[in-house]
Coordinates of C-alpha atoms and ligand atoms in Angstrom, one line a residue:
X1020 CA 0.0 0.0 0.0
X1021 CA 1.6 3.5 -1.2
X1022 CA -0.2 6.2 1.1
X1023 CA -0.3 9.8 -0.1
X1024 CA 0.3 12.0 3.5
X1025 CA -0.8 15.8 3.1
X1026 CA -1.2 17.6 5.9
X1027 CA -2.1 21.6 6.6
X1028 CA -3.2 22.8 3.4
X1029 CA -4.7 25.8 4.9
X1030 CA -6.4 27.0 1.4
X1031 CA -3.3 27.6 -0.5
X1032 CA -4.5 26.2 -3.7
X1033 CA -1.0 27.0 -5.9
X1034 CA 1.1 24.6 -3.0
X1035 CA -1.7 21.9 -3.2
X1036 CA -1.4 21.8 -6.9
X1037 CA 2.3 21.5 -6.8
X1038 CA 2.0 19.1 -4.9
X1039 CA -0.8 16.4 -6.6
X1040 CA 1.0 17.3 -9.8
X1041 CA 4.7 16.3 -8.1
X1042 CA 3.3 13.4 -6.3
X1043 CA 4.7 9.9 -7.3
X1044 CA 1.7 7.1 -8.0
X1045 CA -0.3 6.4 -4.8
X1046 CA -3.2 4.4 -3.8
X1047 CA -4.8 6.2 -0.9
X1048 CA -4.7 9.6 0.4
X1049 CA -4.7 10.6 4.1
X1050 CA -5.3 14.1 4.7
X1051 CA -4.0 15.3 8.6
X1052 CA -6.1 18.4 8.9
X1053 CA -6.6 22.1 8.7
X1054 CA -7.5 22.1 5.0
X1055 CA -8.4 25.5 5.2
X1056 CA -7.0 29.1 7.4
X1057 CA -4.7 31.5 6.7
X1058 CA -4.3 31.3 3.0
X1059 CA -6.9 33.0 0.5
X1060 CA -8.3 29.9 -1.4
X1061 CA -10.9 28.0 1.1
X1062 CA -13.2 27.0 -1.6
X1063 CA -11.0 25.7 -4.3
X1064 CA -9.3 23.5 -1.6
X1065 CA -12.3 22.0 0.1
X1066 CA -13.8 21.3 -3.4
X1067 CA -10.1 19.6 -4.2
X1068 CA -9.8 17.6 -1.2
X1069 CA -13.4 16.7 -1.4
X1070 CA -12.9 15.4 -5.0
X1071 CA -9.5 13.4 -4.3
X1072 CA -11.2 11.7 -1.0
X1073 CA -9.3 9.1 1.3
X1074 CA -8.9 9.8 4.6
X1075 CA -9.6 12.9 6.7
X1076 CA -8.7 14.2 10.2
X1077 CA -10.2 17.4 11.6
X1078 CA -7.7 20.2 12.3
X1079 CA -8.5 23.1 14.7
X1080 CA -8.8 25.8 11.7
X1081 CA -11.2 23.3 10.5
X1082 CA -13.2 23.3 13.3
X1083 CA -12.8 27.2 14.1
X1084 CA -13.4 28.0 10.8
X1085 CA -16.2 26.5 10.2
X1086 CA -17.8 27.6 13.7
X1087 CA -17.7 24.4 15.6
X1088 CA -15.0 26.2 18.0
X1089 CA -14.7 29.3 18.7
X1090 CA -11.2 31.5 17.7
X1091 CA -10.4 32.5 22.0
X1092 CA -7.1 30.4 21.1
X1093 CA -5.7 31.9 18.1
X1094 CA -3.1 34.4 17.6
X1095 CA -4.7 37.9 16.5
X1096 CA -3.9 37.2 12.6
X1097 CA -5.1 33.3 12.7
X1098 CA -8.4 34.4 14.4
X1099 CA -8.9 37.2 11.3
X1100 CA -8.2 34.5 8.8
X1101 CA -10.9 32.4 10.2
X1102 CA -13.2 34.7 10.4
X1103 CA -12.8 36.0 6.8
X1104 CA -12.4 32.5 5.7
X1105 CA -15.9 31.5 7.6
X1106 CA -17.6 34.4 6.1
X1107 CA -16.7 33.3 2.4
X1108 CA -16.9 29.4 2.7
X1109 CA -20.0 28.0 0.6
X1110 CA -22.7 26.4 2.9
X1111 CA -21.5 22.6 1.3
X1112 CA -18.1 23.6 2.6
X1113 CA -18.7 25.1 5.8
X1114 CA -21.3 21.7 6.1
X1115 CA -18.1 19.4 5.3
X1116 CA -15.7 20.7 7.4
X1117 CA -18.3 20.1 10.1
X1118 CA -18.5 16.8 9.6
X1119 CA -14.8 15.8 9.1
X1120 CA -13.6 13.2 12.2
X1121 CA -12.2 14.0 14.9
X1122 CA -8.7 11.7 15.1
X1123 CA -7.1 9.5 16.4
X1124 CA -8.6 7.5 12.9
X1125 CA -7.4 4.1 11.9
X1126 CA -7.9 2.4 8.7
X1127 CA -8.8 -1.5 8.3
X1128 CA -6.0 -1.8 5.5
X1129 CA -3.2 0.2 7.2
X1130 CA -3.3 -1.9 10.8
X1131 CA -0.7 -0.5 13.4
X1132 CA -1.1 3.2 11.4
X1133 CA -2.8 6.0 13.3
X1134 CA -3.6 9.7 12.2
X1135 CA -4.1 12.5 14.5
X1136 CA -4.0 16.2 13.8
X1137 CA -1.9 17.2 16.7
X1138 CA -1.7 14.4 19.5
X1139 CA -3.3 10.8 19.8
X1140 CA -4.6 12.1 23.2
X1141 CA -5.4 15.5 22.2
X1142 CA -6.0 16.6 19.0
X1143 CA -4.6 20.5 19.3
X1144 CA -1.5 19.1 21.1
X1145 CA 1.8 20.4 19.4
X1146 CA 4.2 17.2 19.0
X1147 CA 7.7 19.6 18.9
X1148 CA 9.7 18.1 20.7
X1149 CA 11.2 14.7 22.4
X1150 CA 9.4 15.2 25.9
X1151 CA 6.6 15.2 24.0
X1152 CA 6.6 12.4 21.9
X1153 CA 8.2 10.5 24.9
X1154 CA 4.7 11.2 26.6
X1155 CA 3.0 9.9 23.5
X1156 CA 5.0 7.2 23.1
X1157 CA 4.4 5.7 26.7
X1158 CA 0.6 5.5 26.4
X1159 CA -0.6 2.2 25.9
X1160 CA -2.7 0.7 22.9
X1161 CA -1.0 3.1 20.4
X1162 CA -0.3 2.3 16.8
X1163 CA 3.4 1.8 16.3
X1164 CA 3.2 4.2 13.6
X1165 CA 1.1 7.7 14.1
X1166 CA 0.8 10.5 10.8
X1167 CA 0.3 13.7 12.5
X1168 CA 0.4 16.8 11.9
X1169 CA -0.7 20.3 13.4
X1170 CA 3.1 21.7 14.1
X1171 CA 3.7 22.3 10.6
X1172 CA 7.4 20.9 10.7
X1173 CA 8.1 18.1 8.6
X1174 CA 10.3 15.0 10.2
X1175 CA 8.8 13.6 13.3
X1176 CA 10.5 11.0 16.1
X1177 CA 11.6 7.7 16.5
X1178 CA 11.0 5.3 19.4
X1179 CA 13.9 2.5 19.4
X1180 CA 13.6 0.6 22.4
X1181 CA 12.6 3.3 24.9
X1182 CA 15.4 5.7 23.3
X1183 CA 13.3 8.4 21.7
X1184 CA 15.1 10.6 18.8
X1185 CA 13.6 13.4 16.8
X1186 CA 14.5 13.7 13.2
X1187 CA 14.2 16.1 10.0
X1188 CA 14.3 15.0 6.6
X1189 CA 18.6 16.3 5.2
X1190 CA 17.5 17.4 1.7
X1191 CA 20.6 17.5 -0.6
X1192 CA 19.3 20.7 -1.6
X1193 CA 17.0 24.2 -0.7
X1194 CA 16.5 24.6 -4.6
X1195 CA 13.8 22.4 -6.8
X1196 CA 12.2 19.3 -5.7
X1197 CA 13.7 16.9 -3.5
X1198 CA 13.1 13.8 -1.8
X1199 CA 14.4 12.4 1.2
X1200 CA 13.9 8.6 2.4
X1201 CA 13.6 7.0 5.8
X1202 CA 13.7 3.4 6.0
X1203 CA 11.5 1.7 8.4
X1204 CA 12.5 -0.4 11.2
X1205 CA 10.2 -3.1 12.6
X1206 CA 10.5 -2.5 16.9
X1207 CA 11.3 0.4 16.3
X1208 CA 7.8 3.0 16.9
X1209 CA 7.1 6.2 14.7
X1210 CA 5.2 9.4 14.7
X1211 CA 5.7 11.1 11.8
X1212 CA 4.5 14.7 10.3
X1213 CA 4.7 15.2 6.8
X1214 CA 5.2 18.9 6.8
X1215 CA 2.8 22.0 5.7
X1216 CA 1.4 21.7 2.3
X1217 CA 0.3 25.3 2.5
X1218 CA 1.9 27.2 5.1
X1219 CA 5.6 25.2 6.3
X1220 CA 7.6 26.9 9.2
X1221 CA 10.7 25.0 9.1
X1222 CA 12.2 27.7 6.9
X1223 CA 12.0 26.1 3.8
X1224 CA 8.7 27.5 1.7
X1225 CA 8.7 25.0 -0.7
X1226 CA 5.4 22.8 -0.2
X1227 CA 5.7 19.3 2.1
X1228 CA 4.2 16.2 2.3
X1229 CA 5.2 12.6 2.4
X1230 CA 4.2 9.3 1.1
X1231 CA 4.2 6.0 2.9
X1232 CA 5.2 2.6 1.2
X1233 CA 3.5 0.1 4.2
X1234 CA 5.6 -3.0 5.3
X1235 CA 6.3 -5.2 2.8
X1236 CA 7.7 -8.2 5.1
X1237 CA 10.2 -6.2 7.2
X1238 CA 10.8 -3.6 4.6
X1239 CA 8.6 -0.3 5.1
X1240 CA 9.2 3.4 4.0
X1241 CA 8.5 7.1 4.6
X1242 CA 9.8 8.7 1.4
X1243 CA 9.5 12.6 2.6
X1244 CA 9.4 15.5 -0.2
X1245 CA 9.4 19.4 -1.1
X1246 CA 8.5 20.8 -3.6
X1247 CA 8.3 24.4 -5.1
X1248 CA 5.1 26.3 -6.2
X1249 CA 3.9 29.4 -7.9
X1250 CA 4.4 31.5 -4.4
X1251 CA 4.0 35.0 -6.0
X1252 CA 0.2 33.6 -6.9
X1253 CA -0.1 33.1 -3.6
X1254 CA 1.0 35.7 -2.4
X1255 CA -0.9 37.8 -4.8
X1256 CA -4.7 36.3 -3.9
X1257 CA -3.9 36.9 -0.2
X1258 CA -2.7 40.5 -0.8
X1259 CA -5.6 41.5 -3.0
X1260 CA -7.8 39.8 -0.8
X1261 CA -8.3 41.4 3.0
X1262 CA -6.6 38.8 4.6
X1263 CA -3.8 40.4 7.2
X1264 CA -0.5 41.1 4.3
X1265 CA 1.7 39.4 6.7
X1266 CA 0.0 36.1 6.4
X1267 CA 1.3 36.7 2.6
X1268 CA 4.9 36.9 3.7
X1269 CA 5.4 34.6 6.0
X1270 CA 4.6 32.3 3.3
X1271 CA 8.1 33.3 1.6
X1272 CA 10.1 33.0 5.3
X1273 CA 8.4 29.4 5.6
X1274 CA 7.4 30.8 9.3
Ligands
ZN266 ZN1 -2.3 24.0 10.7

């Protein structure tokens, strides 16, 4: 099973497109939440995600965004995003993000795979560093291998025998597409983000996501990639819209 992980598309329909047209040949998709916030496309998004299916977690812009939560929680700028982006959602949207599942979700062909948003245990938890995922990591009846997202930094941490590590995809290079690969090993436990499509902050703007190749006997693999996309578009609808301008820039800074 080759599994298509997107994560935090937060409406930015030029970095979702880079990214489906990049993406090597999958057979499911698993999308970690917040498909909408911040960026100036919530329509075209929803109606993207909607049409390429597969699996959904709700993310908290998804939920705030859509009115099921309230934006006390958000910084200044992320509570102005949802607001505008609640005000321009069409009714079948606003209705769908409703109704997308709250993780931890498991899926009958993936067994030992979980996907959260943030945290197994709590879905707006931040998984950023070891103590953390150590926490996570100790709680029984998990799946040795948890997609996550929420944090919007692509890499995640590795569980061998008690040691917990964190990690972050070395790309050979901050120009073009690249692809880095983590091999899998069995005993050894995983939570693993595949980055921001539409809004990274690990300093890198070029779009994330990841795809999973599920064990194959004792052979399993996390192939993580980046990807560039038309940023000034981007940057352009958000500008011209009357979202906050320095949700536009922070785009280029990858914060
Ligand atoms: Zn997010």
């Amino acid at each position: 099973m080759r599994l298509l992980l997107i994560s935090d598309l937060h409406a930015n329909l030029e970095a979702f497109e880079a990214v489906m047209e990049a993406a090597p040949d999958y057979d499911m998709v698993a999308n970690l939440g917040d498909v909408v916030g911040y960026n100036a496309s919530p329509n075209e998004v929803c109606a993207r995600s909607v049409a390429l299916g597969g699996l959904f977690v709700r993310g908290n812009h998804d939920r705030a965004c859509s009115g099921l939560t309230n934006t006390a929680d958000f910084n200044p700028v992320a509570a102005i995003s949802a607001r505008w982006t609640q005000m321009r959602l069409t009714p079948e949207h606003l209705e769908w993000l409703r109704r997308l599942p709250k993780g931890p979700i498991r899926d009958n062909s993936l067994p030992d795979v979980e996907f959260v948003h943030g945290a197994p245990e709590d879905e707006d938890e931040y998984l950023l560093n070891v103590f953390g995922a150590e926490e996570n990591f100790r709680m029984p009846g998990q799946a040795d291998i948890i997609f996550f997202g929420h944090t919007h930094l692509q890499g995640g941490f590795l569980d061998e025998r008690g040691k917990v590590h964190q990690f972050t995809p070395a790309y050979e290079s901050v120009h073009g597409a690249v692809e880095f690969e983590l091999r899998l090993q069995r005993g050894t436990r995983y939570l693993i983000n595949p980055g921001s499509v539409g809004q990274p902050r690990d300093g890198d703007w070029r779009a994330a996501y990841a795809l999973y190749e599920s064990y194959n006997g004792d052979s399993g693999r996390v192939h993580f990639y980046r990807v560039p996309y038309d940023i000034d578009q981007a940057q352009e609808r958000i500008l011209s819209s009357s979202l906050p301008p320095r949700l536009a820039m922070r785009l280029r800074l990858g914060r």
